[in-house]
PDB file of C-alpha atoms in Angstrom:
ATOM      1  CA  MET T   1     -13.790  -5.546   2.347  1.00 36.00           C
ATOM      2  CA  PRO T   2     -12.125  -2.545   3.991  1.00 40.00           C
ATOM      3  CA  GLY T   3     -12.318  -2.072   7.730  1.00 38.00           C
ATOM      4  CA  PRO T   4     -14.026   0.818   9.481  1.00 36.00           C
ATOM      5  CA  LYS T   5     -12.965   4.322   8.458  1.00 37.00           C
ATOM      6  CA  LEU T   6     -11.824   7.013  10.868  1.00 38.00           C
ATOM      7  CA  THR T   7     -11.274  10.700  10.239  1.00 39.00           C
ATOM      8  CA  VAL T   8      -7.715  11.911  10.713  1.00 44.00           C
ATOM      9  CA  TYR T   9      -6.647  15.555  10.485  1.00 42.00           C
ATOM     10  CA  THR T  10      -3.166  16.228   9.191  1.00 42.00           C
ATOM     11  CA  PRO T  11      -1.764  19.766   9.231  1.00 40.00           C
ATOM     12  CA  SER T  12       1.234  20.513   7.053  1.00 39.00           C
ATOM     13  CA  ARG T  13       3.543  21.077  10.090  1.00 38.00           C
ATOM     14  CA  PHE T  14       3.378  20.544  13.809  1.00 39.00           C
ATOM     15  CA  SER T  15       5.228  22.279  16.616  1.00 38.00           C
ATOM     16  CA  SER T  16       4.739  21.961  20.325  1.00 33.00           C
ATOM     17  CA  ASP T  17       3.237  25.446  20.675  1.00 34.00           C
ATOM     18  CA  GLN T  18       0.424  24.832  18.181  1.00 39.00           C
ATOM     19  CA  SER T  19      -3.090  24.473  19.505  1.00 37.00           C
ATOM     20  CA  LEU T  20      -6.346  22.914  18.394  1.00 37.00           C
ATOM     21  CA  ALA T  21      -7.276  26.155  16.608  1.00 37.00           C
ATOM     22  CA  VAL T  22      -4.326  25.618  14.267  1.00 38.00           C
ATOM     23  CA  LEU T  23      -5.547  22.088  13.503  1.00 39.00           C
ATOM     24  CA  ALA T  24      -9.076  23.187  12.605  1.00 38.00           C
ATOM     25  CA  GLY T  25      -9.939  23.303   8.912  1.00 38.00           C
ATOM     26  CA  ARG T  26      -6.876  21.383   7.784  1.00 39.00           C
ATOM     27  CA  GLU T  27      -6.603  18.605   5.261  1.00 37.00           C
ATOM     28  CA  LYS T  28      -8.747  15.576   6.066  1.00 39.00           C
ATOM     29  CA  LEU T  29      -7.957  11.988   5.186  1.00 38.00           C
ATOM     30  CA  LEU T  30      -9.730   8.670   5.606  1.00 35.00           C
ATOM     31  CA  VAL T  31      -7.744   5.859   7.112  1.00 38.00           C
ATOM     32  CA  ASP T  32      -8.447   2.144   6.997  1.00 36.00           C
ATOM     33  CA  ILE T  33      -7.956   0.894  10.553  1.00 39.00           C
ATOM     34  CA  HIS T  34      -6.103  -2.222   9.321  1.00 41.00           C
ATOM     35  CA  GLU T  35      -3.760  -0.488   6.899  1.00 53.00           C
ATOM     36  CA  TYR T  36      -3.072   3.161   6.357  1.00 60.00           C
ATOM     37  CA  LEU T  37      -0.723   5.496   4.532  1.00 66.00           C
ATOM     38  CA  VAL T  38      -0.103   9.098   5.485  1.00 74.00           C
ATOM     39  CA  LYS T  39      -0.774  11.295   2.454  1.00 79.00           C
ATOM     40  CA  PRO T  40       2.479  11.831   0.533  1.00 84.00           C
ATOM     41  CA  SER T  41       1.874  15.592   0.355  1.00 82.00           C
ATOM     42  CA  PHE T  42       2.436  15.710   4.128  1.00 79.00           C
ATOM     43  CA  ASP T  43       6.213  15.278   3.812  1.00 85.00           C
ATOM     44  CA  PRO T  44       8.714  15.738   0.917  1.00 89.00           C
ATOM     45  CA  ASN T  45      10.331  12.365   1.677  1.00 89.00           C
ATOM     46  CA  LEU T  46       6.932  10.652   1.496  1.00 89.00           C
ATOM     47  CA  SER T  47       6.202  12.448  -1.797  1.00 91.00           C
ATOM     48  CA  GLU T  48       9.456  11.209  -3.282  1.00 94.00           C
ATOM     49  CA  LEU T  49       8.836   7.633  -2.153  1.00 93.00           C
ATOM     50  CA  ARG T  50       5.233   7.729  -3.449  1.00 93.00           C
ATOM     51  CA  GLU T  51       6.477   8.969  -6.837  1.00 95.00           C
ATOM     52  CA  LYS T  52       8.928   6.044  -7.002  1.00 96.00           C
ATOM     53  CA  MET T  53       6.134   3.628  -6.074  1.00 95.00           C
ATOM     54  CA  ASN T  54       3.869   5.117  -8.787  1.00 95.00           C
ATOM     55  CA  GLU T  55       6.673   4.761 -11.361  1.00 97.00           C
ATOM     56  CA  LEU T  56       7.177   1.130 -10.339  1.00 97.00           C
ATOM     57  CA  GLU T  57       3.427   0.456 -10.610  1.00 97.00           C
ATOM     58  CA  GLU T  58       3.484   1.921 -14.151  1.00 97.00           C
ATOM     59  CA  LYS T  59       6.467  -0.271 -15.051  1.00 98.00           C
ATOM     60  CA  MET T  60       4.618  -3.317 -13.703  1.00 98.00           C
ATOM     61  CA  GLN T  61       1.652  -2.437 -15.931  1.00 97.00           C
ATOM     62  CA  GLU T  62       4.052  -2.367 -18.908  1.00 97.00           C
ATOM     63  CA  VAL T  63       5.418  -5.782 -17.881  1.00 97.00           C
ATOM     64  CA  LEU T  64       1.804  -7.014 -17.741  1.00 97.00           C
ATOM     65  CA  LYS T  65       1.216  -5.792 -21.314  1.00 97.00           C
ATOM     66  CA  THR T  66       4.422  -7.488 -22.481  1.00 97.00           C
ATOM     67  CA  ALA T  67       3.432 -10.759 -20.799  1.00 97.00           C
ATOM     68  CA  ALA T  68      -0.038 -10.541 -22.337  1.00 96.00           C
ATOM     69  CA  ARG T  69       1.489 -10.138 -25.828  1.00 96.00           C
ATOM     70  CA  GLU T  70       3.949 -12.997 -25.277  1.00 95.00           C
ATOM     71  CA  LEU T  71       1.190 -15.310 -24.041  1.00 95.00           C
ATOM     72  CA  SER T  72      -1.425 -14.117 -26.576  1.00 94.00           C
ATOM     73  CA  LEU T  73      -3.756 -12.987 -23.793  1.00 95.00           C
ATOM     74  CA  GLU T  74      -5.638  -9.758 -23.158  1.00 95.00           C
ATOM     75  CA  ALA T  75      -4.071  -7.578 -20.441  1.00 94.00           C
ATOM     76  CA  GLY T  76      -6.496  -6.760 -17.646  1.00 90.00           C
ATOM     77  CA  LYS T  77      -9.038  -9.346 -18.809  1.00 92.00           C
ATOM     78  CA  SER T  78      -7.555 -12.817 -19.268  1.00 94.00           C
ATOM     79  CA  ILE T  79      -4.237 -11.964 -17.551  1.00 96.00           C
ATOM     80  CA  LYS T  80      -4.246  -9.703 -14.511  1.00 96.00           C
ATOM     81  CA  LEU T  81      -1.659  -8.047 -12.329  1.00 97.00           C
ATOM     82  CA  GLU T  82      -2.528  -8.632  -8.674  1.00 96.00           C
ATOM     83  CA  CYS T  83      -0.884  -8.249  -5.310  1.00 94.00           C
ATOM     84  CA  ASN T  84      -1.165  -9.994  -1.958  1.00 93.00           C
ATOM     85  CA  ALA T  85       0.845 -10.278   1.239  1.00 90.00           C
ATOM     86  CA  GLN T  86       2.201 -13.735   0.408  1.00 93.00           C
ATOM     87  CA  TYR T  87       3.590 -13.122  -3.103  1.00 95.00           C
ATOM     88  CA  GLY T  88       3.612  -9.368  -3.541  1.00 95.00           C
ATOM     89  CA  HIS T  89       2.817  -8.505  -7.175  1.00 97.00           C
ATOM     90  CA  PHE T  90       2.116 -11.381  -9.550  1.00 97.00           C
ATOM     91  CA  PHE T  91       0.217 -12.280 -12.697  1.00 97.00           C
ATOM     92  CA  ARG T  92      -2.952 -14.364 -12.557  1.00 97.00           C
ATOM     93  CA  ILE T  93      -4.775 -16.254 -15.281  1.00 96.00           C
ATOM     94  CA  THR T  94      -7.697 -18.644 -15.033  1.00 94.00           C
ATOM     95  CA  TYR T  95      -6.978 -22.302 -14.481  1.00 90.00           C
ATOM     96  CA  ARG T  96      -8.434 -22.959 -17.954  1.00 91.00           C
ATOM     97  CA  GLU T  97      -5.718 -20.779 -19.570  1.00 93.00           C
ATOM     98  CA  GLU T  98      -2.878 -22.481 -17.698  1.00 92.00           C
ATOM     99  CA  LYS T  99      -1.710 -24.298 -20.821  1.00 93.00           C
ATOM    100  CA  VAL T 100      -0.094 -21.094 -22.185  1.00 94.00           C
ATOM    101  CA  LEU T 101       2.458 -21.336 -19.361  1.00 94.00           C
ATOM    102  CA  ARG T 102       3.461 -24.955 -19.988  1.00 90.00           C
ATOM    103  CA  ASN T 103       7.036 -25.307 -21.226  1.00 87.00           C
ATOM    104  CA  ASN T 104       7.471 -21.520 -21.151  1.00 92.00           C
ATOM    105  CA  LEU T 105      10.724 -20.941 -19.284  1.00 92.00           C
ATOM    106  CA  LYS T 106      10.175 -17.151 -19.023  1.00 95.00           C
ATOM    107  CA  TYR T 107       7.490 -17.603 -16.381  1.00 96.00           C
ATOM    108  CA  ASN T 108       7.555 -19.214 -12.941  1.00 95.00           C
ATOM    109  CA  VAL T 109       4.315 -20.629 -11.562  1.00 95.00           C
ATOM    110  CA  LEU T 110       3.846 -19.559  -7.936  1.00 96.00           C
ATOM    111  CA  GLU T 111       0.575 -21.317  -7.181  1.00 95.00           C
ATOM    112  CA  THR T 112      -2.189 -23.207  -8.948  1.00 94.00           C
ATOM    113  CA  GLN T 113      -5.690 -23.264  -7.471  1.00 92.00           C
ATOM    114  CA  LYS T 114      -9.283 -23.543  -8.699  1.00 89.00           C
ATOM    115  CA  ASN T 115      -9.538 -19.752  -9.006  1.00 86.00           C
ATOM    116  CA  GLY T 116      -6.489 -19.507 -11.240  1.00 93.00           C
ATOM    117  CA  VAL T 117      -2.758 -19.712 -11.697  1.00 96.00           C
ATOM    118  CA  LYS T 118      -0.464 -17.180 -10.050  1.00 97.00           C
ATOM    119  CA  PHE T 119       2.871 -16.685 -11.761  1.00 97.00           C
ATOM    120  CA  SER T 120       5.693 -14.237 -12.309  1.00 97.00           C
ATOM    121  CA  ASN T 121       8.730 -13.525 -14.451  1.00 97.00           C
ATOM    122  CA  SER T 122      12.173 -12.115 -13.691  1.00 97.00           C
ATOM    123  CA  LYS T 123      11.262  -8.513 -14.612  1.00 98.00           C
ATOM    124  CA  LEU T 124       8.142  -8.470 -12.431  1.00 97.00           C
ATOM    125  CA  LYS T 125      10.111 -10.074  -9.585  1.00 97.00           C
ATOM    126  CA  GLU T 126      12.733  -7.321  -9.815  1.00 98.00           C
ATOM    127  CA  LEU T 127      10.086  -4.564  -9.842  1.00 98.00           C
ATOM    128  CA  LYS T 128       8.071  -6.042  -6.967  1.00 97.00           C
ATOM    129  CA  GLU T 129      11.204  -6.314  -4.810  1.00 97.00           C
ATOM    130  CA  GLU T 130      12.047  -2.665  -5.482  1.00 97.00           C
ATOM    131  CA  TYR T 131       8.417  -1.717  -4.797  1.00 97.00           C
ATOM    132  CA  ALA T 132       8.438  -3.627  -1.483  1.00 96.00           C
ATOM    133  CA  LYS T 133      11.663  -1.848  -0.487  1.00 97.00           C
ATOM    134  CA  ASN T 134      10.137   1.567  -1.259  1.00 95.00           C
ATOM    135  CA  ARG T 135       6.896   0.642   0.495  1.00 92.00           C
ATOM    136  CA  GLY T 136       8.876  -0.378   3.586  1.00 93.00           C
ATOM    137  CA  GLU T 137      10.790   2.928   3.555  1.00 93.00           C
ATOM    138  CA  TYR T 138       7.491   4.796   3.152  1.00 90.00           C
ATOM    139  CA  GLU T 139       5.985   2.985   6.131  1.00 87.00           C
ATOM    140  CA  GLU T 140       9.086   3.669   8.270  1.00 89.00           C
ATOM    141  CA  ALA T 141       9.020   7.384   7.396  1.00 88.00           C
ATOM    142  CA  GLN T 142       5.290   7.446   8.033  1.00 85.00           C
ATOM    143  CA  ASP T 143       5.718   5.825  11.458  1.00 82.00           C
ATOM    144  CA  VAL T 144       8.204   8.536  12.456  1.00 84.00           C
ATOM    145  CA  ILE T 145       5.735  11.233  11.373  1.00 80.00           C
ATOM    146  CA  VAL T 146       2.793   9.615  13.168  1.00 76.00           C
ATOM    147  CA  LYS T 147       4.824   9.226  16.390  1.00 77.00           C
ATOM    148  CA  GLU T 148       5.854  12.889  16.168  1.00 77.00           C
ATOM    149  CA  ILE T 149       2.240  13.934  15.652  1.00 71.00           C
ATOM    150  CA  ILE T 150       1.084  11.826  18.593  1.00 67.00           C
ATOM    151  CA  ASN T 151       3.854  13.185  20.852  1.00 69.00           C
ATOM    152  CA  ILE T 152       3.148  16.809  19.972  1.00 67.00           C
ATOM    153  CA  THR T 153      -0.613  16.571  20.073  1.00 60.00           C
ATOM    154  CA  SER T 154      -0.807  14.454  23.225  1.00 60.00           C
ATOM    155  CA  GLY T 155      -0.389  17.621  25.265  1.00 61.00           C
ATOM    156  CA  HIS T 156      -3.382  19.226  23.536  1.00 55.00           C
ATOM    157  CA  PHE T 157      -5.905  16.392  23.590  1.00 51.00           C
ATOM    158  CA  SER T 158      -7.141  13.646  25.849  1.00 50.00           C
ATOM    159  CA  MET T 159      -5.609  10.334  24.910  1.00 49.00           C
ATOM    160  CA  SER T 160      -7.424   7.026  24.952  1.00 47.00           C
ATOM    161  CA  SER T 161      -6.327   3.562  24.079  1.00 47.00           C
ATOM    162  CA  CYS T 162      -7.832   0.147  23.585  1.00 47.00           C
ATOM    163  CA  ALA T 163      -6.753  -3.395  22.896  1.00 45.00           C
ATOM    164  CA  THR T 164      -8.865  -5.665  20.700  1.00 47.00           C
ATOM    165  CA  GLY T 165      -8.006  -8.978  19.129  1.00 49.00           C
ATOM    166  CA  GLY T 166      -4.314  -8.647  19.948  1.00 46.00           C
ATOM    167  CA  GLU T 167      -4.058  -5.191  18.346  1.00 44.00           C
ATOM    168  CA  TYR T 168      -3.349  -2.093  20.381  1.00 43.00           C
ATOM    169  CA  ALA T 169      -4.541   1.326  19.304  1.00 45.00           C
ATOM    170  CA  GLU T 170      -4.253   4.894  20.596  1.00 49.00           C
ATOM    171  CA  ALA T 171      -6.517   7.736  19.644  1.00 48.00           C
ATOM    172  CA  ALA T 172      -6.129  11.424  20.371  1.00 49.00           C
ATOM    173  CA  GLN T 173      -9.652  12.713  20.909  1.00 45.00           C
ATOM    174  CA  VAL T 174     -11.407  16.031  21.189  1.00 46.00           C
ATOM    175  CA  GLY T 175     -14.945  15.415  22.367  1.00 45.00           C
ATOM    176  CA  GLY T 176     -16.225  12.546  20.260  1.00 45.00           C
ATOM    177  CA  THR T 177     -13.911  13.196  17.293  1.00 46.00           C
ATOM    178  CA  VAL T 178     -11.002  10.814  16.769  1.00 45.00           C
ATOM    179  CA  LEU T 179      -8.011  12.729  15.462  1.00 48.00           C
ATOM    180  CA  PHE T 180      -5.384   9.980  15.220  1.00 47.00           C
ATOM    181  CA  TRP T 181      -5.485   6.192  15.358  1.00 45.00           C
ATOM    182  CA  VAL T 182      -2.310   4.153  15.444  1.00 41.00           C
ATOM    183  CA  LEU T 183      -2.095   0.353  15.465  1.00 43.00           C
ATOM    184  CA  LYS T 184       0.923  -0.965  17.341  1.00 41.00           C
TER     185      LYS T 184
END
């Protein structure tokens, strides 16, 4: 379940002489407080990285279809492509269908639990590593942009901060409207 949503305003460019009037009416995005991505259209580098990530996601879907054919399963129904923090992208089938993986050297079982079997193959492993690299570059570029936005806008707005559950956050505020929220 996603965390609370906050409204963030992102103009196409910032400079130190811009004021709140320049920010008004700009593009609006919703941000999950626990994980966020700056819209790729904000920066050409982000756009390029997002395109690469989309291409990799499409390639992973093709690898899913190939795996489904090889294992005589239905892609998206009996075999799924999933992602988590521990394994990155992986395939999952129900525990009942686990027998299709036995003695199949093309696939490596990552984990077996009541809810299913998580597994991968060499092609998916290669794609997920490239995806993780691109995602990391995206997050680094995004952090630079967010820091720049905070630095430039901090002169225009009152800043507030809070610490909860070990997480630290800053918000640039105008009245009761949160403009930026950054977890550190």
